Amino acid sequence: MEYFSQKHLFRLFLVLVVFVGFFLRFYKLGLIPDSLNWDEVSWGYNAYSILKTGYDEHGNFLSLSFKAFGDYKQPLYVYLTSVSIFIFGLNSFAVRFPSAFFGSLGIIAVYFFSLEFFSGFDRKNRLRLSLLTTAFYSLSPWSVQFSRVAYEANIGVFLVITATWLFLRAVRTRNWNFSFISIVIFSLSGYAYHSNKIFTSIFVGILFLIFSKYFLQNKKKTIILAVLFILLNLPWVIDMRTTARGRSVTIFANSTQILEKSVKQLDFDQKENNVLGLLLHNRRVVFFEKYSENYLAHFSPKFLFISGDNNPRHHTPEIGMLYLFSIFLVPLGIIFLLKNQNPQKSLLVFAYLFLAPAASALAFDSPNASRSLVFLPTWQVFEASGLFVISQIIYKQKSILKYSVLGLLTILISFNVFYYLHQYFVHTNYETQYDWQYGYEQAVNFTKDFQNQNVFFLEDMQQAYIFYLFYTKYDPASYIKSGDSANIVKECFNIDNYHFGLCEDKIKSGDMVVTTDSKDKDFKLLKTIFFENQEPAVYIYEKN
Amino acid sequence: MKKNWWLIFIVLISIVFRFWDFGKVPVSPDWDEVALGYNAYSILKTGKDEFGQKFPLIMRSFDDYKPPLYAYLSIPSISVFGLNTVAVRIPSALFGVLTVIAVYFLTKEIFSLDNKKDRSFVENIALLTSFFLAISPWHIQFSRVAFEANVSLSFTVFGLVFFLKAFKKNWLFIPSFVFFTLTFYTYQSAKVLTPLFVLILIFVFRDYLWKIRTRFLIYLSIFTVLSFPFFWTTFTTPNALLRAKGVSVFSDTTPFLERSVERLVRDKENNDKIGFIFDNRRLSYAFAFFNGYLSHFDLKWLFLTGDLARYQPPNFGHLYLFGLPFFLTGIYALAFGNFSKKIKLLIFLWVLLVPIPASIARDVPNGVRTLNFLPFFQIFIALGVISSLNLIKSLRVNKMIKFTILGVYACFSVFNFIYYLDQYFVQYNYFSSSDWQYGYEQAVSYANKNSQNYEKLIISNEEPLEQSYMFFLFFSKYDPKTYLSEGGTVSGGFAEEHHFGSYFFKPIMKDEKDKNTLYVGVPGNFDSDDFIIQTIKSPSGENIIKIGEKN
């Protein structure tokens, strides 16, 4: 470890780590994954529309909540994307750029965060631990996965890390300016992503409690801070639309399935006149059970280390959210922190860790890597601490043992890292094209040359209209003016000669039909778009 | 003396939870239980199992080649109470109670390894551990049914107690190794686990054992000699390892390797040399094993959902949810607390080894193959309770606050406990009767009463009535001597047809309409114009078995 003491070598490592992180996030950006899914396209077109007209696709002026498909997306990502579309034009690179950019900046933020977080250690160890944390973040499969696609959650993570760093810095240097900036950024993160609203409101409260000594010193400023935080968060609290999406995915909104069993049990209790049972099979008990189940699911080793969540867009094939070898590092790291970190900061990192899935567990499909993305960088802190412990043990050994263990460890870790990179850069496109809605772009591009023909995107091509708008770069001004956006709730609607939804009864001879199902003899096949694995993705027919 | 009253109290609790409604919850014996029961009955009456094998060391049964000890153990209770569910389950329940007692001594021995520990702490943790075992859903579950795993757990605990006691009196290594050997004759997974356990013990206590090495080697050879007949029969009986192969990840490779093969093909097309290394078959196996292993440390499985319906009541895990914070603090306290290295090594290594045999199998996580987690998880929880109480005591806050915290948590725990009791004793039979293959008892009694009116009886052996012949043998207490003279069982596979007396066990064909024949089958076996004589309903009211004539 004596190398690290040399300043320039340390800097070299740091630059290398940051560079590798940028590279992993920007290399072939927009090509892997090789197609945009509907959410990404929707971000893109709304940003484009804002850029050109100031209105979103539904004609709302500079909105704080984007209706999109009725899921009311938080606004920050749209505005960021409009900047990158201004620079790069309307394409997949531009749509994903903000995520990649802030994901990469996140590496630097993590470095500063860990410098603050490990500030209690002596200089050498503080730098080592920070460098390790940064390296783990830079190579994190979880962060890379979400940084290469347009996920607003990723912006939220960057903001939370930055705000936490500033908060710690404010406490250490007793500089109140930092705490004001920190509170602003914390509030901003709620405008980046829905889950962050729950996370930050509780997390900031806990931070106030943990560092109450610091805040009690200046009660006036503390009150101003608190008021500022509440004011900045008020808009989304009041605006019911922004919580609509949150509520629609929760276990409470999808209660039929969940309560089914309890209803059966209640029936049985009623039949048996079992008063105790009626009390025990209460709805609240069931929700509590389901919530704890979802919550614990986010800590399941399978989710973290083996295979990730159930959504192929959220992880690399056969790779968990963290590296497999981290299963050894994480417990060691936790032990190390509990023993050596000062209690306030230990509390901070565990509050961070245990709050991260709090919002995600409310949703019915748990575990969910996207809604719990705010877990980053806690796991990386543990991983780094774990590796730090191991390296300290190794460096105390005799030289033969030292180098052989070191060699073995390096081989193991690099094998795992390269396995991940192989899975991501070689297999992702091939295995997840279906999930990334490959074929929509090609279908739009194929049909847009036939301007005199009616084109029908059947119902199985979900939200195809937004792909049409995006890939034809449909002029937002004329789209808003036409008033077509009001129609998209209808079962069948059209934009010029393009028809979307349940329109099968309107198809006439000579019309083009785009679908994922193969059709019978009434239709002539014009083109089949294939996935890379030779399975058909989309068919384009002409009605006879 | 005062504390011993506590132990008696705990034993009483354990007896109540293990014998309350005994034989009625779970509602009926499953196929393994009846197979153990009938084979025991057969050995009692004739000295031979259903295949005519004299005093078997391995029972072929349903071609899963069961270790036989449980069947032998149930012979006394069957000879007293006759062949019925209660009699078959009694050994397991008795051993369950004995385990609760043994765990008290085990915990005491473990924590006395550190002679600095004060007596009252050792006494407290021993009492708490055996108390948590006495009310443990996991242990109650398997103590109330004839599952070999539970008896195997008892032998392991006994073996461990004697092993630790043997440091003072060396001859106690003999009972210790006898008990370890007995696990081989009791449960499949022990083949893998017990040797590993013994290795851990040797490793942890190597200093002392080295001192008495010659004597210890003699004791160890007893272990080898005693287990020799078992391993000899295992390896010389053709197909005896079939079961182990059948459930392992390596057996059903086609769907499992499909993806890796697909990737390899692509790598070949792209001439991707690195890909050959990464998309290797061995790597896939390693991952599957690792995945299985880790799944046993999934807190959701342990505390909330559990696995197969036969392994826990609906909506419940293997441990109480209120134990979760204690579980975590207990692990922390053991890892960092002032305990000797031996204690830490012994407990943690033991816990880490337990999931190994279960991880090789396909259906993971699995509550029965990892039953040996007990009583160590209870030790964690007990330690967690003690250290949490100490923590709260040391907090410098108002007494009222302390009492409120304790009171609220106690309420939650009691609620959790009552919830379990309700789920198990009230709800379980209603919701999981089909998993316990309910319905045979009534079907057999009806069929027996009316069998003389028919030339033959045809009983379906298709899902969910697989292995129906064994249920009929069991519930009708068919005389083993007659059964064996008619040929006994020929083969135990699932698709196998059987017959004895006028009973025939085979799939019921759609157009089959034999005259003078009573059919027993699932509702789907009968048409609307068939004459249904009796329908057997599950406790929740579904039709499960129909008995009738076909026209």
CSV table of N, CA and C in Angstrom, one decimal, chain B residues 85-201:
chain,number,residue,atom,x,y,z
B,85,THR,N,-52.5,-42.7,12.2
B,85,THR,CA,-51.7,-41.5,12.0
B,85,THR,C,-51.0,-41.1,13.3
B,86,VAL,N,-51.7,-41.2,14.4
B,86,VAL,CA,-51.1,-40.8,15.7
B,86,VAL,C,-49.8,-41.7,15.9
B,87,ALA,N,-50.0,-43.0,15.8
B,87,ALA,CA,-48.9,-43.9,16.1
B,87,ALA,C,-47.7,-43.6,15.2
B,88,VAL,N,-47.9,-43.3,14.0
B,88,VAL,CA,-46.7,-43.0,13.1
B,88,VAL,C,-46.0,-41.7,13.5
B,89,ARG,N,-46.8,-40.8,14.0
B,89,ARG,CA,-46.2,-39.5,14.2
B,89,ARG,C,-45.6,-39.4,15.6
B,90,ILE,N,-45.9,-40.3,16.5
B,90,ILE,CA,-45.5,-40.2,17.9
B,90,ILE,C,-43.9,-40.1,18.0
B,91,PRO,N,-43.2,-40.9,17.3
B,91,PRO,CA,-41.7,-40.8,17.5
B,91,PRO,C,-41.2,-39.4,17.3
B,92,SER,N,-41.7,-38.8,16.2
B,92,SER,CA,-41.2,-37.5,15.8
B,92,SER,C,-41.5,-36.5,17.0
B,93,ALA,N,-42.8,-36.6,17.5
B,93,ALA,CA,-43.1,-35.6,18.5
B,93,ALA,C,-42.3,-35.8,19.8
B,94,LEU,N,-42.1,-37.1,20.2
B,94,LEU,CA,-41.3,-37.4,21.3
B,94,LEU,C,-39.9,-36.9,21.2
B,95,PHE,N,-39.3,-37.1,20.0
B,95,PHE,CA,-38.0,-36.6,19.8
B,95,PHE,C,-38.0,-35.1,19.8
B,96,GLY,N,-39.1,-34.5,19.3
B,96,GLY,CA,-39.2,-33.0,19.3
B,96,GLY,C,-39.0,-32.5,20.8
B,97,VAL,N,-39.8,-33.2,21.7
B,97,VAL,CA,-39.7,-32.7,23.1
B,97,VAL,C,-38.3,-33.0,23.6
B,98,LEU,N,-37.7,-34.1,23.3
B,98,LEU,CA,-36.4,-34.5,23.8
B,98,LEU,C,-35.4,-33.4,23.3
B,99,THR,N,-35.6,-33.0,22.0
B,99,THR,CA,-34.6,-32.0,21.5
B,99,THR,C,-34.7,-30.7,22.3
B,100,VAL,N,-35.9,-30.3,22.6
B,100,VAL,CA,-36.0,-29.1,23.4
B,100,VAL,C,-35.2,-29.2,24.7
B,101,ILE,N,-35.3,-30.3,25.3
B,101,ILE,CA,-34.5,-30.5,26.6
B,101,ILE,C,-33.0,-30.5,26.3
B,102,ALA,N,-32.7,-31.3,25.2
B,102,ALA,CA,-31.2,-31.4,24.9
B,102,ALA,C,-30.6,-30.1,24.5
B,103,VAL,N,-31.5,-29.2,23.9
B,103,VAL,CA,-30.9,-28.0,23.4
B,103,VAL,C,-30.6,-27.1,24.6
B,104,TYR,N,-31.3,-27.2,25.7
B,104,TYR,CA,-31.0,-26.5,27.0
B,104,TYR,C,-29.6,-26.9,27.4
B,105,PHE,N,-29.3,-28.2,27.4
B,105,PHE,CA,-27.9,-28.6,27.8
B,105,PHE,C,-26.9,-28.3,26.7
B,106,LEU,N,-27.3,-28.3,25.5
B,106,LEU,CA,-26.3,-28.0,24.4
B,106,LEU,C,-25.9,-26.5,24.5
B,107,THR,N,-26.9,-25.6,24.7
B,107,THR,CA,-26.5,-24.2,24.8
B,107,THR,C,-25.6,-24.0,26.0
B,108,LYS,N,-26.0,-24.7,27.1
B,108,LYS,CA,-25.2,-24.5,28.3
B,108,LYS,C,-23.7,-25.0,28.0
B,109,GLU,N,-23.6,-26.1,27.4
B,109,GLU,CA,-22.2,-26.6,27.1
B,109,GLU,C,-21.5,-25.7,26.2
B,110,ILE,N,-22.2,-25.2,25.2
B,110,ILE,CA,-21.5,-24.3,24.2
B,110,ILE,C,-21.0,-23.1,24.9
B,111,PHE,N,-21.8,-22.4,25.7
B,111,PHE,CA,-21.4,-21.2,26.3
B,111,PHE,C,-20.5,-21.4,27.5
B,112,SER,N,-20.5,-22.6,28.0
B,112,SER,CA,-19.5,-22.9,29.1
B,112,SER,C,-18.1,-23.2,28.6
B,113,LEU,N,-18.0,-23.3,27.3
B,113,LEU,CA,-16.6,-23.5,26.7
B,113,LEU,C,-15.8,-22.3,27.1
B,114,ASP,N,-16.4,-21.2,27.4
B,114,ASP,CA,-15.7,-20.0,27.8
B,114,ASP,C,-15.9,-19.9,29.3
B,115,ASN,N,-14.9,-20.3,30.1
B,115,ASN,CA,-15.1,-20.4,31.5
B,115,ASN,C,-15.2,-19.1,32.2
B,116,LYS,N,-14.9,-18.0,31.4
B,116,LYS,CA,-15.0,-16.6,32.0
B,116,LYS,C,-16.5,-16.2,32.1
B,117,LYS,N,-17.3,-16.8,31.3
B,117,LYS,CA,-18.7,-16.4,31.3
B,117,LYS,C,-19.4,-16.6,32.6
B,118,ASP,N,-20.2,-15.7,33.1
B,118,ASP,CA,-20.8,-16.0,34.4
B,118,ASP,C,-22.0,-16.9,34.3
B,119,ARG,N,-22.2,-17.6,35.4
B,119,ARG,CA,-23.2,-18.7,35.3
B,119,ARG,C,-24.6,-18.3,35.0
B,120,SER,N,-25.0,-17.1,35.5
B,120,SER,CA,-26.4,-16.7,35.2
B,120,SER,C,-26.6,-16.4,33.8
B,121,PHE,N,-25.6,-15.9,33.1
B,121,PHE,CA,-25.7,-15.6,31.7
B,121,PHE,C,-25.9,-16.9,30.9
B,122,VAL,N,-25.1,-17.9,31.2
B,122,VAL,CA,-25.2,-19.2,30.6
B,122,VAL,C,-26.5,-19.8,30.8
B,123,GLU,N,-27.0,-19.8,32.1
B,123,GLU,CA,-28.3,-20.3,32.4
B,123,GLU,C,-29.4,-19.7,31.6
B,124,ASN,N,-29.3,-18.3,31.6
B,124,ASN,CA,-30.4,-17.6,30.9
B,124,ASN,C,-30.4,-17.9,29.4
B,125,ILE,N,-29.3,-17.9,28.8
B,125,ILE,CA,-29.3,-18.1,27.3
B,125,ILE,C,-29.8,-19.5,27.0
B,126,ALA,N,-29.4,-20.5,27.9
B,126,ALA,CA,-29.8,-21.8,27.7
B,126,ALA,C,-31.3,-22.0,27.8
B,127,LEU,N,-31.9,-21.3,28.8
B,127,LEU,CA,-33.3,-21.4,29.0
B,127,LEU,C,-34.0,-20.7,27.8
B,128,LEU,N,-33.5,-19.5,27.4
B,128,LEU,CA,-34.2,-18.8,26.3
B,128,LEU,C,-34.2,-19.6,25.1
B,129,THR,N,-33.0,-20.1,24.8
B,129,THR,CA,-32.9,-20.9,23.5
B,129,THR,C,-33.9,-22.0,23.5
B,130,SER,N,-33.9,-22.8,24.6
B,130,SER,CA,-34.8,-23.9,24.5
B,130,SER,C,-36.3,-23.5,24.5
B,131,PHE,N,-36.5,-22.3,25.1
B,131,PHE,CA,-37.9,-21.8,25.1
B,131,PHE,C,-38.2,-21.4,23.6
B,132,PHE,N,-37.3,-20.7,22.9
B,132,PHE,CA,-37.6,-20.3,21.6
B,132,PHE,C,-37.8,-21.5,20.7
B,133,LEU,N,-37.0,-22.6,21.0
B,133,LEU,CA,-37.2,-23.8,20.2
B,133,LEU,C,-38.5,-24.4,20.5
B,134,ALA,N,-39.0,-24.4,21.8
B,134,ALA,CA,-40.2,-25.0,22.1
B,134,ALA,C,-41.4,-24.3,21.4
B,135,ILE,N,-41.3,-23.0,21.1
B,135,ILE,CA,-42.4,-22.3,20.4
B,135,ILE,C,-42.1,-22.1,19.0
B,136,SER,N,-41.0,-22.6,18.5
B,136,SER,CA,-40.5,-22.3,17.1
B,136,SER,C,-41.5,-23.0,16.1
B,137,PRO,N,-42.0,-22.1,15.2
B,137,PRO,CA,-42.9,-22.7,14.1
B,137,PRO,C,-42.2,-23.8,13.3
B,138,TRP,N,-40.9,-23.6,13.1
B,138,TRP,CA,-40.1,-24.5,12.3
B,138,TRP,C,-40.1,-25.9,13.0
B,139,HIS,N,-39.8,-25.9,14.3
B,139,HIS,CA,-39.6,-27.1,15.0
B,139,HIS,C,-41.0,-27.8,15.3
B,140,ILE,N,-42.0,-27.0,15.6
B,140,ILE,CA,-43.3,-27.5,15.9
B,140,ILE,C,-43.8,-28.2,14.6
B,141,GLN,N,-43.6,-27.5,13.5
B,141,GLN,CA,-44.1,-28.1,12.2
B,141,GLN,C,-43.6,-29.5,12.0
B,142,PHE,N,-42.3,-29.7,12.1
B,142,PHE,CA,-41.7,-31.0,11.8
B,142,PHE,C,-41.8,-32.0,13.0
B,143,SER,N,-42.1,-31.5,14.2
B,143,SER,CA,-42.3,-32.4,15.3
B,143,SER,C,-43.7,-33.1,15.3
B,144,ARG,N,-44.6,-32.5,14.6
B,144,ARG,CA,-45.9,-33.0,14.6
B,144,ARG,C,-46.3,-33.9,13.4
B,145,VAL,N,-45.3,-34.2,12.6
B,145,VAL,CA,-45.5,-35.1,11.5
B,145,VAL,C,-44.3,-36.1,11.4
B,146,ALA,N,-44.6,-37.2,10.8
B,146,ALA,CA,-43.5,-38.2,10.7
B,146,ALA,C,-42.5,-37.9,9.7
B,147,PHE,N,-41.7,-36.9,10.0
B,147,PHE,CA,-40.6,-36.5,9.0
B,147,PHE,C,-39.3,-37.0,9.6
B,148,GLU,N,-38.5,-37.7,8.9
B,148,GLU,CA,-37.2,-38.2,9.4
B,148,GLU,C,-36.3,-37.1,9.8
B,149,ALA,N,-36.4,-36.0,9.1
B,149,ALA,CA,-35.4,-34.9,9.3
B,149,ALA,C,-35.5,-34.5,10.8
B,150,ASN,N,-36.6,-34.5,11.4
B,150,ASN,CA,-36.8,-34.1,12.8
B,150,ASN,C,-36.0,-35.0,13.7
B,151,VAL,N,-36.1,-36.3,13.5
B,151,VAL,CA,-35.4,-37.2,14.4
B,151,VAL,C,-33.9,-37.1,14.1
B,152,SER,N,-33.5,-36.9,12.9
B,152,SER,CA,-32.1,-36.7,12.5
B,152,SER,C,-31.6,-35.5,13.2
B,153,LEU,N,-32.4,-34.4,13.3
B,153,LEU,CA,-32.0,-33.2,14.1
B,153,LEU,C,-31.7,-33.6,15.5
B,154,SER,N,-32.6,-34.4,16.1
B,154,SER,CA,-32.4,-34.8,17.5
B,154,SER,C,-31.1,-35.5,17.7
B,155,PHE,N,-30.8,-36.4,16.8
B,155,PHE,CA,-29.6,-37.2,17.0
B,155,PHE,C,-28.4,-36.3,16.8
B,156,THR,N,-28.5,-35.3,15.9
B,156,THR,CA,-27.3,-34.4,15.8
B,156,THR,C,-27.1,-33.6,17.1
B,157,VAL,N,-28.2,-33.1,17.6
B,157,VAL,CA,-28.1,-32.4,18.8
B,157,VAL,C,-27.5,-33.2,20.0
B,158,PHE,N,-28.1,-34.4,20.1
B,158,PHE,CA,-27.6,-35.3,21.2
B,158,PHE,C,-26.1,-35.6,21.0
B,159,GLY,N,-25.7,-35.9,19.7
B,159,GLY,CA,-24.3,-36.1,19.4
B,159,GLY,C,-23.5,-35.0,19.8
B,160,LEU,N,-23.9,-33.8,19.5
B,160,LEU,CA,-23.1,-32.6,19.8
B,160,LEU,C,-23.0,-32.4,21.3
B,161,VAL,N,-24.1,-32.6,22.0
B,161,VAL,CA,-24.1,-32.4,23.5
B,161,VAL,C,-23.0,-33.4,24.1
B,162,PHE,N,-23.1,-34.6,23.7
B,162,PHE,CA,-22.1,-35.6,24.3
B,162,PHE,C,-20.7,-35.3,23.8
B,163,PHE,N,-20.5,-34.8,22.6
B,163,PHE,CA,-19.2,-34.4,22.1
B,163,PHE,C,-18.6,-33.4,23.1
B,164,LEU,N,-19.4,-32.3,23.4
B,164,LEU,CA,-18.9,-31.3,24.2
B,164,LEU,C,-18.7,-31.7,25.6
B,165,LYS,N,-19.5,-32.6,26.1
B,165,LYS,CA,-19.3,-33.1,27.5
B,165,LYS,C,-18.1,-34.1,27.5
B,166,ALA,N,-17.7,-34.6,26.4
B,166,ALA,CA,-16.7,-35.6,26.4
B,166,ALA,C,-15.3,-35.0,26.7
B,167,PHE,N,-15.2,-33.7,26.7
B,167,PHE,CA,-13.9,-33.1,27.0
B,167,PHE,C,-13.6,-33.4,28.5
B,168,LYS,N,-14.6,-33.6,29.3
B,168,LYS,CA,-14.4,-33.9,30.7
B,168,LYS,C,-14.3,-35.4,30.9
B,169,LYS,N,-15.2,-36.1,30.3
B,169,LYS,CA,-15.2,-37.5,30.4
B,169,LYS,C,-15.1,-38.1,29.0
B,170,ASN,N,-13.9,-38.6,28.7
B,170,ASN,CA,-13.6,-38.9,27.3
B,170,ASN,C,-14.5,-40.1,26.8
B,171,TRP,N,-14.9,-40.9,27.7
B,171,TRP,CA,-15.7,-42.1,27.1
B,171,TRP,C,-17.0,-41.6,26.5
B,172,LEU,N,-17.4,-40.4,26.8
B,172,LEU,CA,-18.7,-39.9,26.2
B,172,LEU,C,-18.6,-39.7,24.7
B,173,PHE,N,-17.4,-39.7,24.2
B,173,PHE,CA,-17.3,-39.7,22.7
B,173,PHE,C,-18.0,-40.9,22.1
B,174,ILE,N,-18.1,-42.0,22.9
B,174,ILE,CA,-18.8,-43.1,22.3
B,174,ILE,C,-20.3,-42.8,22.0
B,175,PRO,N,-21.1,-42.4,23.1
B,175,PRO,CA,-22.5,-42.1,22.7
B,175,PRO,C,-22.5,-41.0,21.7
B,176,SER,N,-21.6,-40.0,21.7
B,176,SER,CA,-21.6,-38.9,20.7
B,176,SER,C,-21.6,-39.5,19.3
B,177,PHE,N,-20.6,-40.4,19.1
B,177,PHE,CA,-20.4,-40.9,17.7
B,177,PHE,C,-21.6,-41.9,17.4
B,178,VAL,N,-22.1,-42.5,18.4
B,178,VAL,CA,-23.2,-43.4,18.1
B,178,VAL,C,-24.4,-42.6,17.5
B,179,PHE,N,-24.7,-41.5,18.2
B,179,PHE,CA,-25.8,-40.6,17.7
B,179,PHE,C,-25.5,-40.0,16.4
B,180,PHE,N,-24.2,-39.6,16.1
B,180,PHE,CA,-23.9,-39.1,14.8
B,180,PHE,C,-24.1,-40.2,13.8
B,181,THR,N,-23.8,-41.4,14.1
B,181,THR,CA,-24.0,-42.5,13.1
B,181,THR,C,-25.4,-42.7,12.8
B,182,LEU,N,-26.2,-42.6,13.9
B,182,LEU,CA,-27.7,-42.9,13.7
B,182,LEU,C,-28.3,-41.9,12.7
B,183,THR,N,-27.7,-40.7,12.6
B,183,THR,CA,-28.3,-39.8,11.6
B,183,THR,C,-28.3,-40.3,10.2
B,184,PHE,N,-27.2,-41.1,9.9
B,184,PHE,CA,-27.1,-41.7,8.5
B,184,PHE,C,-28.3,-42.6,8.3
B,185,TYR,N,-28.7,-43.4,9.4
B,185,TYR,CA,-29.8,-44.3,9.2
B,185,TYR,C,-31.1,-43.7,9.3
B,186,THR,N,-31.1,-42.3,9.5
B,186,THR,CA,-32.4,-41.6,9.7
B,186,THR,C,-32.8,-40.8,8.5
B,187,TYR,N,-31.8,-40.0,7.9
B,187,TYR,CA,-32.2,-39.0,7.0
B,187,TYR,C,-31.2,-38.9,5.8
B,188,GLN,N,-31.8,-38.6,4.6
B,188,GLN,CA,-30.9,-38.6,3.4
B,188,GLN,C,-29.8,-37.5,3.5
B,189,SER,N,-30.2,-36.3,3.9
B,189,SER,CA,-29.2,-35.2,3.8
B,189,SER,C,-28.0,-35.4,4.8
B,190,ALA,N,-28.3,-36.3,5.8
B,190,ALA,CA,-27.2,-36.5,6.8
B,190,ALA,C,-26.0,-37.1,6.2
B,191,LYS,N,-26.2,-37.8,5.1
B,191,LYS,CA,-25.0,-38.4,4.4
B,191,LYS,C,-23.9,-37.3,4.1
B,192,VAL,N,-24.4,-36.2,3.7
B,192,VAL,CA,-23.5,-35.1,3.4
B,192,VAL,C,-23.1,-34.3,4.7
B,193,LEU,N,-24.2,-34.0,5.5
B,193,LEU,CA,-24.0,-33.0,6.6
B,193,LEU,C,-23.2,-33.6,7.7
B,194,THR,N,-23.5,-34.8,8.2
B,194,THR,CA,-22.9,-35.3,9.5
B,194,THR,C,-21.4,-35.3,9.3
B,195,PRO,N,-20.8,-35.9,8.2
B,195,PRO,CA,-19.4,-35.9,8.1
B,195,PRO,C,-18.8,-34.5,8.2
B,196,LEU,N,-19.5,-33.5,7.6
B,196,LEU,CA,-19.0,-32.1,7.6
B,196,LEU,C,-19.0,-31.6,9.0
B,197,PHE,N,-20.1,-31.9,9.8
B,197,PHE,CA,-20.2,-31.5,11.1
B,197,PHE,C,-19.0,-32.0,12.0
B,198,VAL,N,-18.8,-33.3,11.8
B,198,VAL,CA,-17.7,-33.9,12.6
B,198,VAL,C,-16.4,-33.3,12.2
B,199,LEU,N,-16.2,-33.0,10.9
B,199,LEU,CA,-15.0,-32.3,10.5
B,199,LEU,C,-14.8,-30.9,11.2
B,200,ILE,N,-15.9,-30.2,11.3
B,200,ILE,CA,-15.9,-28.9,12.0
B,200,ILE,C,-15.5,-29.1,13.4
B,201,LEU,N,-16.1,-30.1,14.1
B,201,LEU,CA,-15.8,-30.3,15.5
B,201,LEU,C,-14.3,-30.6,15.7
